[in-house]
XYZ file of C-alpha atoms in Angstrom:
589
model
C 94.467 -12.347 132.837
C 98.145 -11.850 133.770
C 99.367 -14.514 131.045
C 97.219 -12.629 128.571
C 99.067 -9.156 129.639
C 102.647 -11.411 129.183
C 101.272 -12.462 125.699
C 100.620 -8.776 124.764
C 103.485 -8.114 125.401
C 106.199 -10.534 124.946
C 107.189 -10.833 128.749
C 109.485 -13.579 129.773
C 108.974 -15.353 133.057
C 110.722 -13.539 135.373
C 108.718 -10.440 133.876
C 105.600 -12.371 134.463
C 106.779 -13.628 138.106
C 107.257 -9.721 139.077
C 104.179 -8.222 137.742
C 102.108 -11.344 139.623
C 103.951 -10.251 143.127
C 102.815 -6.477 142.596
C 99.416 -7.095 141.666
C 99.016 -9.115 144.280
C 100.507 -6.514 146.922
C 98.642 -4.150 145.355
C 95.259 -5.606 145.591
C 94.982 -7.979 148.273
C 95.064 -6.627 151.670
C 94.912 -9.552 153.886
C 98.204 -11.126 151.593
C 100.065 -7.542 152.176
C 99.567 -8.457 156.009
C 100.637 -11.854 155.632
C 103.769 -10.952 154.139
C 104.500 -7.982 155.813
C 104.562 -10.086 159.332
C 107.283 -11.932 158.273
C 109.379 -8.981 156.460
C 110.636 -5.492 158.339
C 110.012 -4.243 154.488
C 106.837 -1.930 155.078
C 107.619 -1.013 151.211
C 107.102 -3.377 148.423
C 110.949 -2.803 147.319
C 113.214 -4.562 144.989
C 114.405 -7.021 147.369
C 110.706 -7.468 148.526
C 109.827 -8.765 145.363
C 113.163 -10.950 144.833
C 112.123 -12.451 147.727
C 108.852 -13.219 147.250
C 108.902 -14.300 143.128
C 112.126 -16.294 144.516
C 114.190 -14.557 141.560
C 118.047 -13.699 142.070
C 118.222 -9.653 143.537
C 120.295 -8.959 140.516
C 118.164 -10.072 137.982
C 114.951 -8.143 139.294
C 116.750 -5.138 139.445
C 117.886 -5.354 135.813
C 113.755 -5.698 135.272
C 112.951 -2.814 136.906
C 115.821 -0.608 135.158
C 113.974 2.538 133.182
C 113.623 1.809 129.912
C 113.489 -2.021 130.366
C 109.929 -3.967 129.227
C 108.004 -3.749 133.009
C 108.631 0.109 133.162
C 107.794 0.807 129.374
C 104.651 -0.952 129.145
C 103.106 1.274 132.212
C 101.359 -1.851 133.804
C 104.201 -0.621 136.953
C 104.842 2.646 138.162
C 108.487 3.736 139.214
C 107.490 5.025 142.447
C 111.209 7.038 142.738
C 111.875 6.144 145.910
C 112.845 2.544 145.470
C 109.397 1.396 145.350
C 107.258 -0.255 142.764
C 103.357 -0.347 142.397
C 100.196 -1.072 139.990
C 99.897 1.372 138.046
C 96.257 3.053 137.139
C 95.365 1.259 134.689
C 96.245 -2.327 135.460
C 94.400 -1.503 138.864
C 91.084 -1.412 136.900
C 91.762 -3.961 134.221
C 92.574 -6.592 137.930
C 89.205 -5.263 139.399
C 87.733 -5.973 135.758
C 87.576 -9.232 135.894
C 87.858 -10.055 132.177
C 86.986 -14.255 131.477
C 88.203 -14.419 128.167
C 91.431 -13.018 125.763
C 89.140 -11.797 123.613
C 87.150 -10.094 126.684
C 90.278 -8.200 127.693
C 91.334 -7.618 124.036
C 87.507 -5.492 124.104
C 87.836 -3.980 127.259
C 91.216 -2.273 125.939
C 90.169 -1.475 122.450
C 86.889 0.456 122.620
C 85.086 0.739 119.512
C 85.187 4.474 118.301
C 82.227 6.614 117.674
C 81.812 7.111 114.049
C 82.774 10.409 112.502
C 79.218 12.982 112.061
C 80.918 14.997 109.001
C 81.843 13.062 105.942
C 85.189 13.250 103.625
C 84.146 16.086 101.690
C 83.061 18.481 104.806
C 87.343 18.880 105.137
C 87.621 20.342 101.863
C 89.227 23.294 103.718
C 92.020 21.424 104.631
C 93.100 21.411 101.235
C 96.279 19.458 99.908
C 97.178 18.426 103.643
C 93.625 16.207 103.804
C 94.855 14.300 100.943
C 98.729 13.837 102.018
C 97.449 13.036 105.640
C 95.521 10.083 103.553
C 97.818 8.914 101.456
C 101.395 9.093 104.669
C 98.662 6.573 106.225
C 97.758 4.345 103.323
C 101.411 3.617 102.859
C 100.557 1.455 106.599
C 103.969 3.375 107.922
C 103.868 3.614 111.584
C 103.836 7.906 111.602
C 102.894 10.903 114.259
C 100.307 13.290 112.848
C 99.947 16.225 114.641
C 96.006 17.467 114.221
C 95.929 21.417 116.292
C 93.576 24.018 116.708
C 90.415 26.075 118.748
C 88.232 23.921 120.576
C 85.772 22.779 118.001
C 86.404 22.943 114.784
C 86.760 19.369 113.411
C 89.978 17.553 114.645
C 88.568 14.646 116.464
C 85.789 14.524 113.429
C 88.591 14.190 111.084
C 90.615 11.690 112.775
C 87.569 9.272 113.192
C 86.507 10.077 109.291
C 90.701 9.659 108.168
C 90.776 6.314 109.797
C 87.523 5.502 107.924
C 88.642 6.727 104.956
C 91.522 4.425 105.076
C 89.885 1.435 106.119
C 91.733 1.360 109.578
C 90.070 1.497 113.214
C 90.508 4.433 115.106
C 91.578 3.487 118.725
C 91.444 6.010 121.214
C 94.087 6.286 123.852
C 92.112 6.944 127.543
C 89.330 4.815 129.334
C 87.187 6.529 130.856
C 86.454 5.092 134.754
C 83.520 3.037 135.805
C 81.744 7.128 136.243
C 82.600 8.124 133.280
C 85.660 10.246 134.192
C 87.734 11.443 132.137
C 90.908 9.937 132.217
C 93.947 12.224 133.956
C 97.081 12.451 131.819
C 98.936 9.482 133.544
C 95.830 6.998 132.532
C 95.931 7.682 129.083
C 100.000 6.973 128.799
C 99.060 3.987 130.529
C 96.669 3.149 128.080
C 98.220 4.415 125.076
C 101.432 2.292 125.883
C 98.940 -0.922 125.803
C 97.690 -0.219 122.821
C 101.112 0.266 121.218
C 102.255 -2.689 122.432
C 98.676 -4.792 121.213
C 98.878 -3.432 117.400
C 102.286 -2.937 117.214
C 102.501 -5.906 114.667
C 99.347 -5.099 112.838
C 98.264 -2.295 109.855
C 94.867 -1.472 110.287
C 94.546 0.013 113.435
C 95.594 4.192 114.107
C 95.943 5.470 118.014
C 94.541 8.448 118.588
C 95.405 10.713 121.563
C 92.569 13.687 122.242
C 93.388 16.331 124.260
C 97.096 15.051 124.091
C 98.268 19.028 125.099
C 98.675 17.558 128.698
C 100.816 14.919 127.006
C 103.132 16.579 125.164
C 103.414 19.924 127.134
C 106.992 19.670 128.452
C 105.817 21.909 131.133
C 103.687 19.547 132.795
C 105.152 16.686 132.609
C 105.527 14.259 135.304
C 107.673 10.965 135.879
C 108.608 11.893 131.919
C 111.944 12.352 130.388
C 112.056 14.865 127.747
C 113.680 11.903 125.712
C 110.913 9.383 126.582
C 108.657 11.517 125.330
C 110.349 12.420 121.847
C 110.927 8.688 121.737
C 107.475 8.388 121.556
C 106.245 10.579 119.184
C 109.910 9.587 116.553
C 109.199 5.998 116.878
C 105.338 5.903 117.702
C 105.101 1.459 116.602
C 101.783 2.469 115.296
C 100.519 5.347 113.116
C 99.535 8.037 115.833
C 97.075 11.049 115.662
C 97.861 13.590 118.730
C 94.798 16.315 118.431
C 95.996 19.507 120.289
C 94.404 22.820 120.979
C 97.580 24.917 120.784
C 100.285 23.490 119.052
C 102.659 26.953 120.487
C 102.974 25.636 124.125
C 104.457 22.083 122.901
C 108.163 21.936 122.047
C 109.662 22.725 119.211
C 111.531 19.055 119.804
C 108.677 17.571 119.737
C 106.907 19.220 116.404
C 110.045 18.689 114.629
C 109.391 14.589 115.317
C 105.985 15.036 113.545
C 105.751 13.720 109.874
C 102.306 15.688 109.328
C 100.959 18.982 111.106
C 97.779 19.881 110.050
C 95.867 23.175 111.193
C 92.249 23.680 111.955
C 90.118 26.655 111.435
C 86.463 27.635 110.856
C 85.567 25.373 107.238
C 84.760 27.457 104.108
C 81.386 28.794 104.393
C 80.234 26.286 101.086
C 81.367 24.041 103.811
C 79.179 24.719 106.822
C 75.956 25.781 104.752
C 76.650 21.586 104.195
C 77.214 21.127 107.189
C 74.166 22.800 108.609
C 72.199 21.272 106.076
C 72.445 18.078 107.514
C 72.832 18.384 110.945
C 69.637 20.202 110.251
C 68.734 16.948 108.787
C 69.555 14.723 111.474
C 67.658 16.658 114.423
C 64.361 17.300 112.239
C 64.904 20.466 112.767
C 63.045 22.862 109.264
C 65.387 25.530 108.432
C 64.483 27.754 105.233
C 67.924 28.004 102.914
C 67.916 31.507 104.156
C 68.014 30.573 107.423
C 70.820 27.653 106.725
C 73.039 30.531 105.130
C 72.518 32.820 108.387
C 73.330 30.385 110.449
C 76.247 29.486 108.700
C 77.580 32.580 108.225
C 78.035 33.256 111.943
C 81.664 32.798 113.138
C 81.792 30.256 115.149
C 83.194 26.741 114.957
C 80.524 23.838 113.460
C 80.711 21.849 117.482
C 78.502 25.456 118.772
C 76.101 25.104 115.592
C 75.721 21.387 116.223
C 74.972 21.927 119.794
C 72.422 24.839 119.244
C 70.541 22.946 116.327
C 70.536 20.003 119.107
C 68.450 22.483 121.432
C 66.781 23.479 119.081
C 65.356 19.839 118.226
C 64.886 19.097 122.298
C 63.288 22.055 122.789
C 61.055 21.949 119.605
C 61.628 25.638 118.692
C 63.498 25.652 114.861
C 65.281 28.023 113.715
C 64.756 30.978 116.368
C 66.138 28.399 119.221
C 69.068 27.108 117.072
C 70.582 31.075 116.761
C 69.805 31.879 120.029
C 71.365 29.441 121.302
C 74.346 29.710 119.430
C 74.619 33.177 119.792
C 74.443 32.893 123.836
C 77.995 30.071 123.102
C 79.369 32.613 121.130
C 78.779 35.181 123.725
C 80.733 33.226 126.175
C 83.369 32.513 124.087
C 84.067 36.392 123.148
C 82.864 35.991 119.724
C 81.580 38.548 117.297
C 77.937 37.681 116.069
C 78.290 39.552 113.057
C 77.794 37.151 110.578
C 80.810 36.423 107.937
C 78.266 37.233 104.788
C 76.594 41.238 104.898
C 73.291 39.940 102.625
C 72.143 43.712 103.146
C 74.651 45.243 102.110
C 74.741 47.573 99.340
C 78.193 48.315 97.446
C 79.001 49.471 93.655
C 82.408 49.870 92.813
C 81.085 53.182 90.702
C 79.992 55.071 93.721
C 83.268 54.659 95.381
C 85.967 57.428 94.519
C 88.850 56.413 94.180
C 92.634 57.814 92.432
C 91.596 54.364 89.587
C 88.912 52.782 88.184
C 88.017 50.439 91.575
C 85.781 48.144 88.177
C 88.302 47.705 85.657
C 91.113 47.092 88.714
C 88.637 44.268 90.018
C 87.594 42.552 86.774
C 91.552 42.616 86.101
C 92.941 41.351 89.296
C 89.745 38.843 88.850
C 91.365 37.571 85.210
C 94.499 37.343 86.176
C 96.380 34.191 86.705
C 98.426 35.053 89.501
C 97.062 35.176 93.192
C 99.996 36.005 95.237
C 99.435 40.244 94.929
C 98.792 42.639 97.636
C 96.659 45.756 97.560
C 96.832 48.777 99.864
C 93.278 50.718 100.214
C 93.708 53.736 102.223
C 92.212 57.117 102.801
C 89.446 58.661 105.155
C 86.984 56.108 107.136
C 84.252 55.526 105.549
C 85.070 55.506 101.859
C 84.599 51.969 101.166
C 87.802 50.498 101.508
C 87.090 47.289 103.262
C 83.733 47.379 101.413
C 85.892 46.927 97.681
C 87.663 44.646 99.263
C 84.722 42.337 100.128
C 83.387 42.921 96.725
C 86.643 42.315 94.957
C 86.839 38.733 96.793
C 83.228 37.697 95.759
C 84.164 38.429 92.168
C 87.314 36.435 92.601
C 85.099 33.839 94.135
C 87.231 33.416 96.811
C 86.071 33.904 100.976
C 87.162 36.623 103.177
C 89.737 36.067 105.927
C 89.336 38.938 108.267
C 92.234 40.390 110.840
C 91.832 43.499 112.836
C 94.124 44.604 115.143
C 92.462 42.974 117.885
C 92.443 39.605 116.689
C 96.665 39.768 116.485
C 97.674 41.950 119.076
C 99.016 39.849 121.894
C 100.766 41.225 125.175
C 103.085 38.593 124.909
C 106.288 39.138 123.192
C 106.682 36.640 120.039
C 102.670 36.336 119.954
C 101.605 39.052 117.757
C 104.574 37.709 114.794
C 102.776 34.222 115.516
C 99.228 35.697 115.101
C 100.221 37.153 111.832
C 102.070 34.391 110.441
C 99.063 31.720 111.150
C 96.670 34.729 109.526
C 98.580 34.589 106.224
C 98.929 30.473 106.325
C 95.293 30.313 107.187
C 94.404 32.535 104.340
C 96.436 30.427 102.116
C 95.461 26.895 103.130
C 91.569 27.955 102.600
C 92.064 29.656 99.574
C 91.075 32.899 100.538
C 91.515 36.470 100.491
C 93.373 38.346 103.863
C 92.180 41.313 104.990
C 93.189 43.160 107.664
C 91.849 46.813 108.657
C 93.886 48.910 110.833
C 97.081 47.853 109.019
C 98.676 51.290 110.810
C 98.850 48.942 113.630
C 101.817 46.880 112.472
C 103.342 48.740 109.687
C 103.875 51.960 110.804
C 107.430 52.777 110.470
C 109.754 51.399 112.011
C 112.007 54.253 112.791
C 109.367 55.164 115.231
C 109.652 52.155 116.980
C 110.130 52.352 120.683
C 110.873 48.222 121.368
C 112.259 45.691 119.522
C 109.481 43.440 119.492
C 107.512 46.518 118.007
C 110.021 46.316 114.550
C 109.653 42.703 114.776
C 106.043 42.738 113.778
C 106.614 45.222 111.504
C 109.566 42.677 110.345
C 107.393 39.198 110.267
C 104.550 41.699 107.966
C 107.479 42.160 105.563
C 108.150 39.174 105.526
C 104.747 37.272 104.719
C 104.168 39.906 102.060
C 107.659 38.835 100.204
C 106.058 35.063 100.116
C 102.330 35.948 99.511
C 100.299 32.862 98.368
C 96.845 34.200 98.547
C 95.591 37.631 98.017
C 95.828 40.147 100.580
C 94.461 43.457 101.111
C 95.456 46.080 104.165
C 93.297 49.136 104.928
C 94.452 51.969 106.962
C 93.005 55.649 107.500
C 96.314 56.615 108.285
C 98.563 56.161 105.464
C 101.177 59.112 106.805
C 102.360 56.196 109.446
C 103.164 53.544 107.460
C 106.571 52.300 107.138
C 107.853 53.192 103.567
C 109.811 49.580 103.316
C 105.678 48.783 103.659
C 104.420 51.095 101.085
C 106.926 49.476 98.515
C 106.128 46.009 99.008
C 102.320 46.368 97.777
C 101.447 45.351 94.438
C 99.137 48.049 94.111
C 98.250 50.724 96.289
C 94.641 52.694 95.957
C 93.963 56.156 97.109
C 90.188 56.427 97.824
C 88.237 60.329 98.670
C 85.120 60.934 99.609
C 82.687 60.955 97.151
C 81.629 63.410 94.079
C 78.229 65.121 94.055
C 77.218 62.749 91.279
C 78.211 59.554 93.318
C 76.373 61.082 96.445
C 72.960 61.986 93.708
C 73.301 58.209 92.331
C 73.975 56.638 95.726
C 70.832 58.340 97.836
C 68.462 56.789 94.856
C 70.251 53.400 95.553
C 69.501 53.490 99.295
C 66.577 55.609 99.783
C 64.760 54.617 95.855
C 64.234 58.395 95.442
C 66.319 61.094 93.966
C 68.111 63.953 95.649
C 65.964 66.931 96.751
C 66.170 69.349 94.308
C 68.333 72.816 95.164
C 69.986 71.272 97.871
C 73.472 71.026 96.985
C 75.174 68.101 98.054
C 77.280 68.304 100.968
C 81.132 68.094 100.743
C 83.258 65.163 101.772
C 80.390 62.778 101.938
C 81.188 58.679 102.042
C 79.768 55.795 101.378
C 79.662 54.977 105.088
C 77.378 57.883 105.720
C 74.998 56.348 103.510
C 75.055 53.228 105.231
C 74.642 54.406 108.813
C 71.718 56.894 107.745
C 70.258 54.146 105.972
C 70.322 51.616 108.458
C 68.759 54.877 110.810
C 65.971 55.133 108.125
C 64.626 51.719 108.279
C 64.987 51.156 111.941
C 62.659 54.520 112.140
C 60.962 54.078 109.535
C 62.037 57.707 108.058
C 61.323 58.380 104.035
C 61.165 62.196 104.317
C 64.151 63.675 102.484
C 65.144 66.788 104.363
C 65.635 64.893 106.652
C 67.695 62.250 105.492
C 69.882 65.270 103.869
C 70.136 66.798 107.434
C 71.288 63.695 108.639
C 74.015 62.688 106.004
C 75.211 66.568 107.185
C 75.052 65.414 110.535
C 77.659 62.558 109.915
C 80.001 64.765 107.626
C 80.217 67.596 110.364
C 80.613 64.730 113.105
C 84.388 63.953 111.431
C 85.224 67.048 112.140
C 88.235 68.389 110.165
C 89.826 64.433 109.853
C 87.933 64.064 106.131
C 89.543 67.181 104.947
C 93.443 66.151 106.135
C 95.373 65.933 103.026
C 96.650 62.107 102.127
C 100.253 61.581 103.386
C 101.963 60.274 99.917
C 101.452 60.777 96.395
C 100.225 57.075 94.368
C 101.552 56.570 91.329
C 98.942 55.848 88.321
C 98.072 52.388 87.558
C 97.551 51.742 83.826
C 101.429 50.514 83.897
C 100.525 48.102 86.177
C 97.194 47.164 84.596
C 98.728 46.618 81.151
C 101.362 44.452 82.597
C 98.715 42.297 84.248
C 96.956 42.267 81.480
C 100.153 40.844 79.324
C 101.111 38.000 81.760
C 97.173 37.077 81.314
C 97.863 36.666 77.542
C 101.073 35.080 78.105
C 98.613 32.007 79.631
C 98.157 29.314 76.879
């Protein structure tokens, strides 16, 4: 087995004469006593080993210098003290007991699990699934750098890109003989062998899950920062490292990556697919209804495989698979609204607004340019974030939502980071940003008390200057915005409460009857109203008008004097900008 190790990897003999004398120290007890009666060495040390492979002192220590071929290939470990031993790996592979080359050649090379999700199920990757394809076609030895949450694809896509390719995806860790997990020191070891096996071959890609423990400079061990950039530069053979947050590695080392791809939650086209056939392959009968709710809950596609698993142990459809999922997402601190509103009812001509909210949307829809920015602001509940939901699904384009709580961080350089990865998300899934509460990070900066409270307002700026996507900000409080802010919008869109003929039109929408007659209609009523007194209605099963007028009152008077504050800046009219649109559109061939 030994000789087969030396073939791997190129040892010469007096490689192959040091490695015997340490396994053999290492795993043979009664020859450790043996030779430790006739030495004063307690320690198998440098001279130990001269002594006992009957080499020259000199010429062991220049095999045992860092760096040289015994130290890089991890079959020894550097003990720092002067001493040398087996190191994890090569422990296991000795108690093995492997008969044949092609035995051992097995035992290190684990045939991978085949991907579950197929080529087209990454179609929210975008361009980067396609470069990531063709970097590895081109049989290059590269690093590609695969990061994200827990869940949502990476080792999928790394088994389904080396299938893609035609290559074998090898995967750097053995698990022990209980089906440990490997600790970070065992999968170097391993991932150093396998380097070393296919670094003269093409069709083979290394991939290193749950490499954060790796590449975190922080807790590294026995590592050089240099060994470790080494490694990623000049990885021998094409290299996948799958991380679940690429901001505690160093910047060093992300720099030395050819190809960094981000994961996030797939398009929801994407997981109705996806739940399709997992539903599929658990016999588990979902309706297409119930495929789009469960789909539409956001959550990565690992916690809907899992609860559509219980669901087919546990014989119980549909009604298992979202409980279960739900009680994951619970755990994880995840909202269970789901991403799609199938109740909800919105018309752009019951929303007031200082412009026509249907001409702007079938314009912005037409027109050929996606990089604009809209600013919705004015009392809560006037239907702000509602337009801006509609004005996406006449685009045809997904919602990317960001309050404030999803990008506040209490860590200083977090929050820009947050916002930065919401505006690259939003472009790499072709989608529309939103984010509600915008009086969180653009309030002006004059009113700043910290720096790091201008930088956010800064690293906004910024992202709107280079917008690739659409984006859309809603704030109640328009007064606090930072006028640098104001300018940089494409459009901006005053929205009021609602005129009496909006409020007559809307309570026949909701409520399929028309306004009681002589009651006048109350003053500064929303949209939102509607929606909570609706919702109220069917949960009570109420249908008596009085008294779904006394409760739209109810909600006006529970503002208080906030719906009747006047709006902090005047907006400019927008047929300028709607003709101009409306020229670059012709301007198309």
């Amino acid at each position: 087995m030994l000789g087969w190790l030396g073939d791997i990897f190129s040892f010469d003999e007096s490689e192959r004469e040091i490695i015997a004398v340490v396994v053999r120290w290492g795993q043979f007890e009664s020859w450790r006593d043996l030779i430790g009666s006739r030495s004063y060495e307690r320690d198998l040390k440098p001279s130990e080993i001269a002594r006992l492979a009957n080499l020259p002192i000199s010429l062991v220590d220049q095999k045992l210098m860092p760096g040289a071929p015994l130290l890089a290939s991890r079959l020894l470990n550097d003990d720092r003290n002067g001493d040398y031993s087996l190191s994890h790996l090569l422990r296991r592979l000795v108690r093995a007991h492997v008969n044949t080359r092609e035995e051992l050649l097995h035992w290190l090379l684990p045939n991978a699990e085949a991907s579950s999700l197929i080529w087209e199920d990454f179609d929210h990757l975008g361009p980067l699934r396609d470069v990531a394809e063709q970097v590895i076609v081109a049989r290059e030895p590269i690093s590609i750098l695969l990061f994200g949450e827990p869940g949502t694809g990476k080792t999928e896509f790394a088994r389904a890109l080396a299938s893609r390719v035609g290559c074998g995806a090898l995967f750097a860790g053995l698990s022990d003989d209980q089906g440990m997990e490997p600790h970070r020191n065992e999968r170097l070891d391993h991932l150093m062998v396998l380097r070393a096996i296919c670094r003269n071959q093409h069709d083979n890609i290394i991939v290193v899950d749950e490499a954060d423990d790796v590449l975190v400079l922080s807790e590294r061990k026995g590592s050089s920062k240099q060994w470790i950039n080494r490694l990623v530069e000049d990885p021998k053979v094409t290299t996948i490292w799958i991380v679940n947050r690429h901001t505690r590695l160093d910047p060093a080392v992300l720099r030395r990556m050819t190809l960094a791809i981000g994961f996030d939650r797939p398009r929801l086209a994407v997981r109705e697919r996806i739940v399709k056939r997992a539903a599929v392959a658990t016999s588990v009968a979902l309706s297409a209804s119930e495929a789009q709710e469960i789909a539409s809950l956001k959550t990565c596609p690992a916690v809907v495989a899992s609860g559509l698993r219980a669901a087919q142990i546990s014989q119980g459809g549909a009604v298992v698979a979202k409980t279960t999922i739900h009680s994951v997402m619970r755990a994880l601190g995840q909202s269970r609204a789901p991403e799609i509103a199938s109740l909800a009812i919105y018309d752009p001509r019951l929303s007031r607004a200082d412009t026509d909210l249907t001409s702007l949307a079938e314009r912005l829809t037409a027109a050929p340019d996606k990089g604009w920015s809209l600013l919705l602001f004015g009392p809560s509940g006037t239907g702000k974030s509602a337009f801006a939901r509609h004005l996406a699904a006449k685009i045809g384009l997904e919602v990317e939502e960001r309050r404030c709580s999803d990008l506040m961080s209490p860590y200083v350089g977090e929050t820009e980071q947050n916002i930065a990865e919401a505006f690259a998300i939003a472009a790499e899934r072709d989608a529309l940003l939103l984010i509600d509460e915008a009086d969180s990070f653009l309030y002006c900066r004059e009113a700043g008390q910290r720096s790091w409270e201008v930088s956010q307002v800064n690293e906004m700026l910024v992202q709107m200057e280079h917008l690739r996507a659409p984006f859309v900000a809603t704030t109640n409080l328009a007064t606090k915005l930072d006028p640098a802010t104001q300018r940089r919008f494409t459009l901006r869109v005053a929205f009021q409460p609602m005129t009496q003929q909006q409020a007559r039109d809307l309570f026949r929408t909701h409520f399929g009857q028309d306004w009681p007659p002589h009651r006048p209609v109350h003053d500064e009523q929303t949209p939102g109203d509607f929606a909570v007194v609706a919702h109220r209605a069917r949960l009570l099963g109420e249908q008596d008008p009085l008294t779904l007028l006394k409760w739209l009152r109810e909600e006006v008077e529970a503002r208080g004097d906030s719906a009747h504050s006047p709006m902090g800046f005047h907006i400019q009219a927008l047929p300028a900008l709607i003709r101009r649109i409306s020229d670059e559109q012709q301007k198309v061939p």
